[in-house]
CSV table of C-alpha atoms and ligand atoms in Angstrom, one decimal:
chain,number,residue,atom,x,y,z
A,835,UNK,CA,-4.0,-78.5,-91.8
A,836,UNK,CA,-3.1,-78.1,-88.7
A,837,UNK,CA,0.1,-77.1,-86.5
A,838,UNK,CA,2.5,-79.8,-85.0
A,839,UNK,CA,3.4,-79.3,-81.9
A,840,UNK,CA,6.5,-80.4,-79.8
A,841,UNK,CA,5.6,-83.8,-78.6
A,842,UNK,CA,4.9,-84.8,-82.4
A,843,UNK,CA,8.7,-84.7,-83.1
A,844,UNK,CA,10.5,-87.8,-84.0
A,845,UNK,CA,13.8,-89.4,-83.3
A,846,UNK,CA,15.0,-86.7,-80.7
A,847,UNK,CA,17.5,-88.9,-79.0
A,848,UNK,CA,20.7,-86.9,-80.3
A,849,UNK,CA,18.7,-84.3,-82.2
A,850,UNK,CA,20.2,-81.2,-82.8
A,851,UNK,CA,17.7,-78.1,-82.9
A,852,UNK,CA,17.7,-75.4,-84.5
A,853,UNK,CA,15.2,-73.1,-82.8
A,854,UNK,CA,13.7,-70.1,-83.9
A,855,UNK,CA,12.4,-67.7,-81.2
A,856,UNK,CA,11.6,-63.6,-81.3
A,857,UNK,CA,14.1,-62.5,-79.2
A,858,UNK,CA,13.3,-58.9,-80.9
A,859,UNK,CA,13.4,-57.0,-77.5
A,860,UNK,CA,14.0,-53.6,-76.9
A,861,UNK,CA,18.0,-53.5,-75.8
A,862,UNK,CA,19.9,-50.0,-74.3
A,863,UNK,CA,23.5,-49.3,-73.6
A,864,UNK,CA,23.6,-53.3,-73.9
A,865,UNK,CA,20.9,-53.8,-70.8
A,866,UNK,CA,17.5,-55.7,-72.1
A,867,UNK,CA,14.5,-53.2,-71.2
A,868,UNK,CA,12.1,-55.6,-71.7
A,869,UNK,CA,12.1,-59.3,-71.0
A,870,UNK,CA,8.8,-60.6,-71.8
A,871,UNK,CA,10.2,-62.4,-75.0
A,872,UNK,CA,13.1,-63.7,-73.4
A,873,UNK,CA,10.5,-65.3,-70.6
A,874,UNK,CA,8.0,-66.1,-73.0
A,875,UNK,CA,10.5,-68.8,-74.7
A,876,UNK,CA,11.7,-70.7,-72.0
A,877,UNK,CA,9.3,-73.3,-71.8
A,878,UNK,CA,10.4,-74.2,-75.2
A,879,UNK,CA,14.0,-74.6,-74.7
A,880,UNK,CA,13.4,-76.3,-71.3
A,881,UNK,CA,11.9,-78.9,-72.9
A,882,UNK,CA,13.9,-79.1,-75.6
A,883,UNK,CA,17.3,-78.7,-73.4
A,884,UNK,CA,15.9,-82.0,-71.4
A,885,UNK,CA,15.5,-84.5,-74.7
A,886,UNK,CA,17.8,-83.3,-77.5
A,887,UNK,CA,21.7,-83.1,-77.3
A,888,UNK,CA,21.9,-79.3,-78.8
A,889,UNK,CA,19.8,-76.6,-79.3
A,890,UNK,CA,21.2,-73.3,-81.8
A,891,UNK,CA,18.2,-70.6,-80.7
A,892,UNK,CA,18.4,-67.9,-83.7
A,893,UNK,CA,16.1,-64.5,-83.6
A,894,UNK,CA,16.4,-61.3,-85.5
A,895,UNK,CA,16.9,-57.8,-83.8
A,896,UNK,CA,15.7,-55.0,-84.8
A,897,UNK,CA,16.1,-53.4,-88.3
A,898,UNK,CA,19.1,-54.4,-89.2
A,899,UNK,CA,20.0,-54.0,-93.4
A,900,UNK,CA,21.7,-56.8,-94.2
A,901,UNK,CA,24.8,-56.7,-92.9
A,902,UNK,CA,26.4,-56.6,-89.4
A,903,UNK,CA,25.2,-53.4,-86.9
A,904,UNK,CA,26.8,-53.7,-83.6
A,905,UNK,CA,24.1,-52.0,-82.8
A,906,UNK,CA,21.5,-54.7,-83.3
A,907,UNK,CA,23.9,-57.5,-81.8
A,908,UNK,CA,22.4,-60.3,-79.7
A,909,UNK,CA,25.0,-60.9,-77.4
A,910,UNK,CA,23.3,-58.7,-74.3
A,911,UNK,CA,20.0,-61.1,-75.1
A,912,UNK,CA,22.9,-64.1,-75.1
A,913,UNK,CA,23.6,-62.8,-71.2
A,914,UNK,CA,19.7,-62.0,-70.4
A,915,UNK,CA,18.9,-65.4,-71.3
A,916,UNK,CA,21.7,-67.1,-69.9
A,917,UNK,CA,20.5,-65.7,-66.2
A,918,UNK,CA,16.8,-66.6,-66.5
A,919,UNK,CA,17.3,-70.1,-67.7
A,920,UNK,CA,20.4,-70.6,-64.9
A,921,UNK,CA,22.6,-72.1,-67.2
A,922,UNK,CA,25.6,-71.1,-69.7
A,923,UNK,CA,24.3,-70.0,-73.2
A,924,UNK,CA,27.3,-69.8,-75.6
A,925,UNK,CA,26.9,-66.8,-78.0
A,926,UNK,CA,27.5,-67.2,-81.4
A,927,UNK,CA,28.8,-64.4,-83.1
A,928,UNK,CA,27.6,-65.2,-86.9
A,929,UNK,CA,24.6,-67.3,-87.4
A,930,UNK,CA,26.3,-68.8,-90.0
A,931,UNK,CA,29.6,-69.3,-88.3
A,932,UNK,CA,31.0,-73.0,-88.8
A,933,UNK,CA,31.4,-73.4,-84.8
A,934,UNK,CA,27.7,-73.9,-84.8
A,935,UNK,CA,28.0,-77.4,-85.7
A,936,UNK,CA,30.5,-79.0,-83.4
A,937,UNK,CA,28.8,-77.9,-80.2
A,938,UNK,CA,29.1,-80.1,-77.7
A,939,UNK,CA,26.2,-82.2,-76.4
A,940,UNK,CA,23.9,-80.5,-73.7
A,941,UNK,CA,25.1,-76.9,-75.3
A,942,UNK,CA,22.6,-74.1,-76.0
A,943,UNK,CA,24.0,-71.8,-78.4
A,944,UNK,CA,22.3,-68.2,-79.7
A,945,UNK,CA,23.0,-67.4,-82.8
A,946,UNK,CA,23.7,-63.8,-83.9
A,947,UNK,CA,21.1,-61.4,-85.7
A,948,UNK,CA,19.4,-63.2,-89.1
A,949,UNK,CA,19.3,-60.0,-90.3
A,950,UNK,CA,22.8,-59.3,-91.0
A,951,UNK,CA,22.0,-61.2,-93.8
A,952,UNK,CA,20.1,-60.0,-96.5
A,953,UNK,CA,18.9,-63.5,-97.5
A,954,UNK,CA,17.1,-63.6,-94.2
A,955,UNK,CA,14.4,-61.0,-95.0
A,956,UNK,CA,14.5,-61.6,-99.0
A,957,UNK,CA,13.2,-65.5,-97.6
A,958,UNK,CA,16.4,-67.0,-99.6
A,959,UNK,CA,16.4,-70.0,-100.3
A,960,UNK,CA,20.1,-70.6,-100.3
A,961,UNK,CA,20.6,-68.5,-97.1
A,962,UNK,CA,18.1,-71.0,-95.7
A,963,UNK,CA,19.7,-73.6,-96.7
A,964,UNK,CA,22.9,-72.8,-95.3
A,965,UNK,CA,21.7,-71.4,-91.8
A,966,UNK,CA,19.7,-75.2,-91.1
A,967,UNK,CA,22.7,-77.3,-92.4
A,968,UNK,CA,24.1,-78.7,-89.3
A,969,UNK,CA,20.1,-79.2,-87.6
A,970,UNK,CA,18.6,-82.1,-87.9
A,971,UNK,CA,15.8,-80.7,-86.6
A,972,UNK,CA,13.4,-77.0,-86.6
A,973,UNK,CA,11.1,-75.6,-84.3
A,974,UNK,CA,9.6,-72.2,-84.6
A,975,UNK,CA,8.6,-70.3,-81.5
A,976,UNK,CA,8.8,-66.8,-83.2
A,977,UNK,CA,4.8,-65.9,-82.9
A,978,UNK,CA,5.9,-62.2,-82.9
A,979,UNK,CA,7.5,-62.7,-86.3
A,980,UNK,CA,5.1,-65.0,-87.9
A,981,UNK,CA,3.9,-62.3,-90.4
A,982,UNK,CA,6.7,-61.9,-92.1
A,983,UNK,CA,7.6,-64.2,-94.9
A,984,UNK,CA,11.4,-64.5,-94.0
A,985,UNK,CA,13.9,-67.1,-94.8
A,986,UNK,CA,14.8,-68.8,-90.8
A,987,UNK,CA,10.8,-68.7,-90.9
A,988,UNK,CA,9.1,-70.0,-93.7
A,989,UNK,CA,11.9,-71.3,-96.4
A,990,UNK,CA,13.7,-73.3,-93.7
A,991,UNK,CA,10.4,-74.8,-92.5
A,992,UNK,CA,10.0,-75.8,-95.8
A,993,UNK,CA,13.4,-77.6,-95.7
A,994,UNK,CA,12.3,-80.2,-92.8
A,995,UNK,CA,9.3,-83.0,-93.1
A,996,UNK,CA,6.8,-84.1,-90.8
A,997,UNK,CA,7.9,-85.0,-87.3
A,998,UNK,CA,11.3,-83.1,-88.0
A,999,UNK,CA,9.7,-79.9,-87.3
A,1000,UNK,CA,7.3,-78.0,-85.0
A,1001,UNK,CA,5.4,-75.3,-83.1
A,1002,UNK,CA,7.0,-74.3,-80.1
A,1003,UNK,CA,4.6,-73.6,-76.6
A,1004,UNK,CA,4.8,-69.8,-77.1
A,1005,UNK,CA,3.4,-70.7,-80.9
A,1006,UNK,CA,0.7,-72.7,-80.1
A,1007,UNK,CA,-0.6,-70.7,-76.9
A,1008,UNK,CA,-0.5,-67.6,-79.1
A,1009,UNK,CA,-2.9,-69.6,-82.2
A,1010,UNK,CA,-5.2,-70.9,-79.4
A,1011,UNK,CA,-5.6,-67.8,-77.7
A,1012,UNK,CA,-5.9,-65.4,-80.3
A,1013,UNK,CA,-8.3,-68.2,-82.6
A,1014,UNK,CA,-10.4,-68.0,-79.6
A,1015,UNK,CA,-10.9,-64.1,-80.4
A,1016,UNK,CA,-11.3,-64.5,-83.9
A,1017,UNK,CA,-13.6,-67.9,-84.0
A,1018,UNK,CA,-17.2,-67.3,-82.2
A,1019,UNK,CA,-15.7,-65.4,-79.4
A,1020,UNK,CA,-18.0,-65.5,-76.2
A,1021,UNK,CA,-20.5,-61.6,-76.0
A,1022,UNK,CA,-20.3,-59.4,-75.4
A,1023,UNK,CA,-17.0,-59.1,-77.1
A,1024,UNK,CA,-15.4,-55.2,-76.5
A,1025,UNK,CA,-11.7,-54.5,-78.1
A,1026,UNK,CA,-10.2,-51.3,-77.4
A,1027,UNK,CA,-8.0,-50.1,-80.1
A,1028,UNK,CA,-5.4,-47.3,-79.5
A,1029,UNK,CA,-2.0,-46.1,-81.1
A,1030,UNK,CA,-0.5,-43.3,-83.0
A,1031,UNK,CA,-2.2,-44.2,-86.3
A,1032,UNK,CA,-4.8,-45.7,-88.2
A,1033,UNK,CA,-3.3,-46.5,-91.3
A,1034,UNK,CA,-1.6,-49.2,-89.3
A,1035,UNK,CA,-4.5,-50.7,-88.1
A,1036,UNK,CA,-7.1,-50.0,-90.7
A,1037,UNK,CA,-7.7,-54.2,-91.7
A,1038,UNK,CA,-7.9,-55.2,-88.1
A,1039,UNK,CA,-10.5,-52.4,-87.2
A,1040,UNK,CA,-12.3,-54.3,-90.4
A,1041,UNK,CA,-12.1,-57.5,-88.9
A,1042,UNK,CA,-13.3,-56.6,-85.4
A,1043,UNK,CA,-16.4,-55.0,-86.6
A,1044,UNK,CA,-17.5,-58.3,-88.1
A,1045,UNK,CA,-16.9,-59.3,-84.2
A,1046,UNK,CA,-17.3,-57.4,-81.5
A,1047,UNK,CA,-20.3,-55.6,-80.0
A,1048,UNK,CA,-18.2,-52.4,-79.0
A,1049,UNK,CA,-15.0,-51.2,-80.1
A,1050,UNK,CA,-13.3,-48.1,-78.2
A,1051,UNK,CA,-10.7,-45.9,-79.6
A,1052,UNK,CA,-7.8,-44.4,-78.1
A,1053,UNK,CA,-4.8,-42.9,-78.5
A,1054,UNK,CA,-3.7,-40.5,-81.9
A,1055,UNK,CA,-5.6,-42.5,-83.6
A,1056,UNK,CA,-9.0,-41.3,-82.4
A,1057,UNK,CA,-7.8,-37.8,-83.5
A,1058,UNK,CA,-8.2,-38.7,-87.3
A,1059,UNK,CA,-11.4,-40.4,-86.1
A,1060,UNK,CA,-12.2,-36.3,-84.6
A,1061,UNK,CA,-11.6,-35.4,-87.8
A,1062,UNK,CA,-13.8,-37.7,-89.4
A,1063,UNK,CA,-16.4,-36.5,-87.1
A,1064,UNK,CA,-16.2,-33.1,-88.4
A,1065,UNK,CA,-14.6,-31.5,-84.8
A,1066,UNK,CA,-11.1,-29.3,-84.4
A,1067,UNK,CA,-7.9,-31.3,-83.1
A,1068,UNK,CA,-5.3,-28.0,-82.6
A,1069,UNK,CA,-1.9,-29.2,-83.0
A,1070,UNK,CA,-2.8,-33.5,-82.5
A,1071,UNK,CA,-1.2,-35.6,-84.3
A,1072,UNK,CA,-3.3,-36.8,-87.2
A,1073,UNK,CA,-3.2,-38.9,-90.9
A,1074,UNK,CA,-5.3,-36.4,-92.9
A,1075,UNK,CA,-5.1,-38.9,-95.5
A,1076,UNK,CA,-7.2,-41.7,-93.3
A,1077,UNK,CA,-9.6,-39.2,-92.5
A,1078,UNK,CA,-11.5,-41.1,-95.2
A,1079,UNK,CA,-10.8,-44.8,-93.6
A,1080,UNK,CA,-11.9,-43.7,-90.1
A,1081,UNK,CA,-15.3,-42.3,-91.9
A,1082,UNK,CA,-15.6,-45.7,-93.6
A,1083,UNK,CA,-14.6,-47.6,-90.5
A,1084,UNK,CA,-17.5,-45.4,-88.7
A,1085,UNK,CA,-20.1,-45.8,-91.3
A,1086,UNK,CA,-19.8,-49.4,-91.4
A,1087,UNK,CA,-19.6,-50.0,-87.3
A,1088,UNK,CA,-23.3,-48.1,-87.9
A,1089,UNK,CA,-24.1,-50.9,-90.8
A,1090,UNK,CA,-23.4,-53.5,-88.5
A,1091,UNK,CA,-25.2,-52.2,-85.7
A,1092,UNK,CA,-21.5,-52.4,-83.9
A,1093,UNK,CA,-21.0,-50.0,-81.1
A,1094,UNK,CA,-18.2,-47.4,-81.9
A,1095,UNK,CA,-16.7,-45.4,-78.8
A,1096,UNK,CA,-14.8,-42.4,-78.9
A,1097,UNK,CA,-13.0,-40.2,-76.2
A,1098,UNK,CA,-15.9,-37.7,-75.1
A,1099,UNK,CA,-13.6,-36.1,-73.7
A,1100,UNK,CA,-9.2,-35.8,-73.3
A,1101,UNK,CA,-6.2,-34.5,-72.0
A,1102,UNK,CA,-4.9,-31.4,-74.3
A,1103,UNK,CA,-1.3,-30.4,-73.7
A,1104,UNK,CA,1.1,-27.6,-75.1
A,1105,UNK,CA,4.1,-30.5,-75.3
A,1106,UNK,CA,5.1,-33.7,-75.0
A,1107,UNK,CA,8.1,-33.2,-73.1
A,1108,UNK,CA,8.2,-30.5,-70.2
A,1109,UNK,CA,4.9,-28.8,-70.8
A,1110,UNK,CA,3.7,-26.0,-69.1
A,1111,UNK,CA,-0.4,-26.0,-70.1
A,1112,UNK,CA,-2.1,-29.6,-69.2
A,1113,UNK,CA,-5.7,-29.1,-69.8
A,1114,UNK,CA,-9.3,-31.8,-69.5
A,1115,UNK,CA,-11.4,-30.5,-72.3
A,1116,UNK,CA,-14.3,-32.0,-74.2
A,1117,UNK,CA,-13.4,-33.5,-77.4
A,1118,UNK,CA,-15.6,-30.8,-79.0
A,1119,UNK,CA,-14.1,-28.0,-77.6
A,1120,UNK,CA,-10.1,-28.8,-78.3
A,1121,UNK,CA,-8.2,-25.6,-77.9
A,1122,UNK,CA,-5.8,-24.9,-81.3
A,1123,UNK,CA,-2.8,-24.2,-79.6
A,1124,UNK,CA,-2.6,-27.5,-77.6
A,1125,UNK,CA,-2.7,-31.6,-78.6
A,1126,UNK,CA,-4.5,-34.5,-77.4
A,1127,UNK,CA,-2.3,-36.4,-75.1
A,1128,UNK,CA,-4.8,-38.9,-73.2
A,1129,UNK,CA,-8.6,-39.4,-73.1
A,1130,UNK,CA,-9.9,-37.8,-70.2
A,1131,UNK,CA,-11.5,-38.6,-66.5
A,1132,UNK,CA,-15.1,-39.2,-68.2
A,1133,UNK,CA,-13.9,-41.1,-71.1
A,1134,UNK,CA,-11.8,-43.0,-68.8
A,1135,UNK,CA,-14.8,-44.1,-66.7
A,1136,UNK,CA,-17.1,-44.5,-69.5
A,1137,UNK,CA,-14.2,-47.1,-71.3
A,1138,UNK,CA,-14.2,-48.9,-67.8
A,1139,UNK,CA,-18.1,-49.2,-67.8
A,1140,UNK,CA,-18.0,-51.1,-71.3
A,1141,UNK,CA,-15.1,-53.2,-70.4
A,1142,UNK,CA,-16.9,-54.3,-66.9
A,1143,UNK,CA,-19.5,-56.7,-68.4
A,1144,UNK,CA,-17.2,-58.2,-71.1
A,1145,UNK,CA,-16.6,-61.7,-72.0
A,1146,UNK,CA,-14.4,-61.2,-74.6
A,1147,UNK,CA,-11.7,-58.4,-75.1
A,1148,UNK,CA,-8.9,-57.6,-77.1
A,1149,UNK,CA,-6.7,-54.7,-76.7
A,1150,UNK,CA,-3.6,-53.1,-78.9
A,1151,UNK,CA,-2.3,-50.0,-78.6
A,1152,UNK,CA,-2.2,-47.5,-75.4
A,1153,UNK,CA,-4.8,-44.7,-75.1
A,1154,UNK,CA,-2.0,-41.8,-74.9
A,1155,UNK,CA,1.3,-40.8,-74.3
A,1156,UNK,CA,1.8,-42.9,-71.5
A,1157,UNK,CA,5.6,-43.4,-71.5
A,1158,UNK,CA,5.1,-39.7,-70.0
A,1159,UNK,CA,3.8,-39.9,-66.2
A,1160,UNK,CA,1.6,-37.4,-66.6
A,1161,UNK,CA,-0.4,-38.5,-70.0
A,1162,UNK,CA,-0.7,-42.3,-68.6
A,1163,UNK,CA,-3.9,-42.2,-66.6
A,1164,UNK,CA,-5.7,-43.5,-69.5
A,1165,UNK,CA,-3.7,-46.2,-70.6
A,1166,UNK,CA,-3.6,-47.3,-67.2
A,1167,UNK,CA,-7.5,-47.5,-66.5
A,1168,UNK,CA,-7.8,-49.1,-69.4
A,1169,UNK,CA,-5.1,-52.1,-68.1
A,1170,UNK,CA,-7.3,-52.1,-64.9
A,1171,UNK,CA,-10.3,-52.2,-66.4
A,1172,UNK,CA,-9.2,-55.3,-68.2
A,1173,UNK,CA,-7.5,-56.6,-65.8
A,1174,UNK,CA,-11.0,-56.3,-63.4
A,1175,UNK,CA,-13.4,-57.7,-65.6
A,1176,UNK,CA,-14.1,-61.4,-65.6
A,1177,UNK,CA,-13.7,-61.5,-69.9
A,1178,UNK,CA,-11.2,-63.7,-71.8
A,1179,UNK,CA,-8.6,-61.1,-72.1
A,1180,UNK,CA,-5.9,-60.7,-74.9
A,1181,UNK,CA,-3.7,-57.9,-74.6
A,1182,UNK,CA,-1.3,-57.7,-77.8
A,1183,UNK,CA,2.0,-55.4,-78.9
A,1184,UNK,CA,4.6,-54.1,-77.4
A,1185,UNK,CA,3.4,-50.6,-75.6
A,1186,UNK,CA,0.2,-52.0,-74.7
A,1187,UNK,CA,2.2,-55.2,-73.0
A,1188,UNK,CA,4.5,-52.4,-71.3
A,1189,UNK,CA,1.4,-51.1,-70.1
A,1190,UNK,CA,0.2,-53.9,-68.4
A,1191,UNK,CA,3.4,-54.4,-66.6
A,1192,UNK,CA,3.3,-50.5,-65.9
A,1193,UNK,CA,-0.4,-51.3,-64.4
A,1194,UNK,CA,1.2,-54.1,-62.2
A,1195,UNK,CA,-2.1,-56.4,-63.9
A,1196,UNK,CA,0.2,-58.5,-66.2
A,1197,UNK,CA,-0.7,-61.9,-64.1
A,1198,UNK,CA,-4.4,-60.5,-64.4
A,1199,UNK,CA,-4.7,-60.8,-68.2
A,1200,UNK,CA,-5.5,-64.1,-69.6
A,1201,UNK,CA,-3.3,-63.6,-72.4
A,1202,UNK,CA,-0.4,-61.3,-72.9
A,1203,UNK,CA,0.9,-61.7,-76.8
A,1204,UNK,CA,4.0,-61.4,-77.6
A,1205,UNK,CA,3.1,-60.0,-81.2
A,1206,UNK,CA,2.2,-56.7,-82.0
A,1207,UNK,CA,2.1,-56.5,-85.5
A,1208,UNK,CA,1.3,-60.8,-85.4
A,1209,UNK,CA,-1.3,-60.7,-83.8
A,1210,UNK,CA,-3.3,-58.0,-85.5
A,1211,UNK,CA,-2.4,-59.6,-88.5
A,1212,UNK,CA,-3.9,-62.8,-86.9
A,1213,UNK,CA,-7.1,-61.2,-85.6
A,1214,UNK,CA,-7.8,-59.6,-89.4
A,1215,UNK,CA,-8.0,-63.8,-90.3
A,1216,UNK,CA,-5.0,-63.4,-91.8
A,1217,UNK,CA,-3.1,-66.5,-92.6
A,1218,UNK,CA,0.2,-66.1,-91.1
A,1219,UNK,CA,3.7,-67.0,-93.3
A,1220,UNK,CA,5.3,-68.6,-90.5
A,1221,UNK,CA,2.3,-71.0,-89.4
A,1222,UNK,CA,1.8,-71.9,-92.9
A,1223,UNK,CA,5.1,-72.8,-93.2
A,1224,UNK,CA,5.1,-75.5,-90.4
A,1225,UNK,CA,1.5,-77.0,-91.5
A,1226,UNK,CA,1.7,-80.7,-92.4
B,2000,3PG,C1,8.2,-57.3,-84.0
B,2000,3PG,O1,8.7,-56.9,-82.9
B,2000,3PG,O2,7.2,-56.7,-84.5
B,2000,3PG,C2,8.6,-58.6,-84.6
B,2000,3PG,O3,9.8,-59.1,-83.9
B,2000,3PG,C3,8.9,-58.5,-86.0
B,2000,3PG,O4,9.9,-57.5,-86.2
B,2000,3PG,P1,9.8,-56.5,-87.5
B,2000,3PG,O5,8.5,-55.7,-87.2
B,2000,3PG,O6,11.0,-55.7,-87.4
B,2000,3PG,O7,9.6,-57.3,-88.7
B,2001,MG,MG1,7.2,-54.6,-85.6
């Protein structure tokens, strides 16, 4: 099996694309926040833009339900795009809208939401069916949503044969990045693993410990592991019921002789938002009124030290609260500390890739993913809907 790429399409002279990209990026008041999707799928339609007479782009947004949400609309991603490729992007306002079809050669259309039909997510055939009607052609860019069995990514794959359909750049840089993490990745391998929970990540932590040689936690996350560990967290935020996991997850990074890491010490506040008692204790000392907002100064140094000698390193998930100024010095070593060590570095999901950019190392990271949720699902060995789907 393996994943065709663009230069293995056929018969491109008049083509018309249909391609799917994850242009699922966080939108406010109509402003795109974060570009790094939008960027991410350019070298795609470039190429495609200078062979084929028409390419239809199509992503989800959001959680839309099934039906139209002007709140999930693609029309501000329509404009974003338009000005980082230079050139007109016509937005169509219903992916299913029969003005799809007659565009005019050396048009690049973006099609409203997929998921303001319910066939998208229920991987429909019919909806399929209809959405790839006037395409003679399909190429799936969409890493961030290759996880999810959904109709513009796995039944319409399944509509096109070989040389009518393929991987897109951003598709095949994500496989080979992330296979290079998951298939006899250079030691000493480290991944640092952060977050709000471990229920989320409980298959991935699995999957690194048949890996890596350490694996440092951060971020709520390492409260449950606190738990585990038999010491006080106040008022943290934890998953009482994965208490359990993290014990598992601990006994078997001991089995394997893998190194386990967690926050000697952190940063305890009395709130999130405007708080009046920010306090560096030792994770064995955790005062009951406060929660764990960071790791602290020593853990911070300690993380670095591990990272330093690295070949290999993976990181999801920030180490605190970091979209608050003051609970981001964690999150943000750790991005420098990546960023500084000479390892093949993958950084996936969305806060961790806000992170970077927050760190000013993005161009310092040898790969940025643009899946969260993708790429962990990748990195448990995982075979992915999406890639399956395009496999000839
Ligand atoms: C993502 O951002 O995780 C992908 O675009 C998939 O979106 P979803 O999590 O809403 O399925
Ligand atoms: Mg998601």
């Amino acid at each position: 099996m393996s994943l065709p790429a663009l230069a293995d399409l056929k018969d491109l002279d008049g083509a018309r694309v249909l391609a799917r990209l994850d242009l699922n990026v966080p939108v406010a008041d109509g402003e795109v926040l974060d570009d790094t999707r939008i960027t991410a799928a350019l070298p795609t339609l470039r190429w495609l833009m200078e062979r084929v007479e028409v390419v239809a782009a199509c992503s989800h947004l959001g959680k839309a339900k099934g039906s139209p949400d002007p709140a999930y609309s693609l029309e501000p991603v329509a404009a974003a795009l338009a000005q980082a490729l230079g050139r007109p992007v016509r937005f169509v306002p219903d992916c299913l809208d029969p003005s799809r079809a007659d565009a005019a050669p050396g048009e690049l259309l973006l099609l409203e939401n997929l998921r303001f039909y319910a066939g998208e997510k229920a991987n429909d055939a019919a909806f399929a069916a209809q959405l790839t009607a006037p395409f003679s052609h399909y190429v799936n860019d969409a890493f961030g949503t290759a996880h999810r069995a959904h109709a513009s990514v796995v039944a319409a794959a399944a509509l096109y044969p070989t040389g009518r359909k393929a991987a897109g750049f951003l598709m095949a840089a994500e496989v080979a990045a992330l296979s290079r993490v998951v298939n006899d990745p250079e030691q000493p391998y480290v991944a640092a693993v952060g977050g709000a929970k471990v229920s989320t990540k409980t298959a991935p932590l699995e999957a690194l410990l048949g890996r890596v040689q350490t694996l440092l936690i951060g971020g709520g996350m390492a409260n449950t592991f606190f738990l585990a560990r038999g010491l006080e967290v106040g008022r943290s935020l934890v998953e009482e019921e994965m208490v359990s996991t993290a014990l598992q997850v601990l006994d078997a990074a001991a089995a394997r002789g893998v190194e386990i890491e967690l926050p000697s010490d952190v940063v305890a506040a009395d709130a999130i938002e405007g708080p009046s008692r920010i306090e560096v204790v030792p994770s064995s000392a955790i005062p009951a009124d406060l929660m764990v907002v960071d790791i602290g100064p020593d853990t911070r140094a300690r993380y670095a030290a591990k990272l330093a000698p690295a070949r290999t390193i993976f990181w999801n998930g920030p180490m605190g609260v970091f979209e608050v100024d003051e609970f981001a010095a964690g999150t943000l070593a750790v991005a420098e500390a990546i960023a500084s060590s000479p390892a093949f570095s993958v950084v996936g999901g969305g806060e961790s890739v806000m992170a970077i950019r927050r760190a000013g190392v993005f161009d310092r990271i040898d790969h940025v993913s643009t899946g969260g949720g993708a790429s962990l699902e990748f990195l448990s060995g995982d075979t992915l809907p999406a890639i399956t789907a395009l496999e000839t």
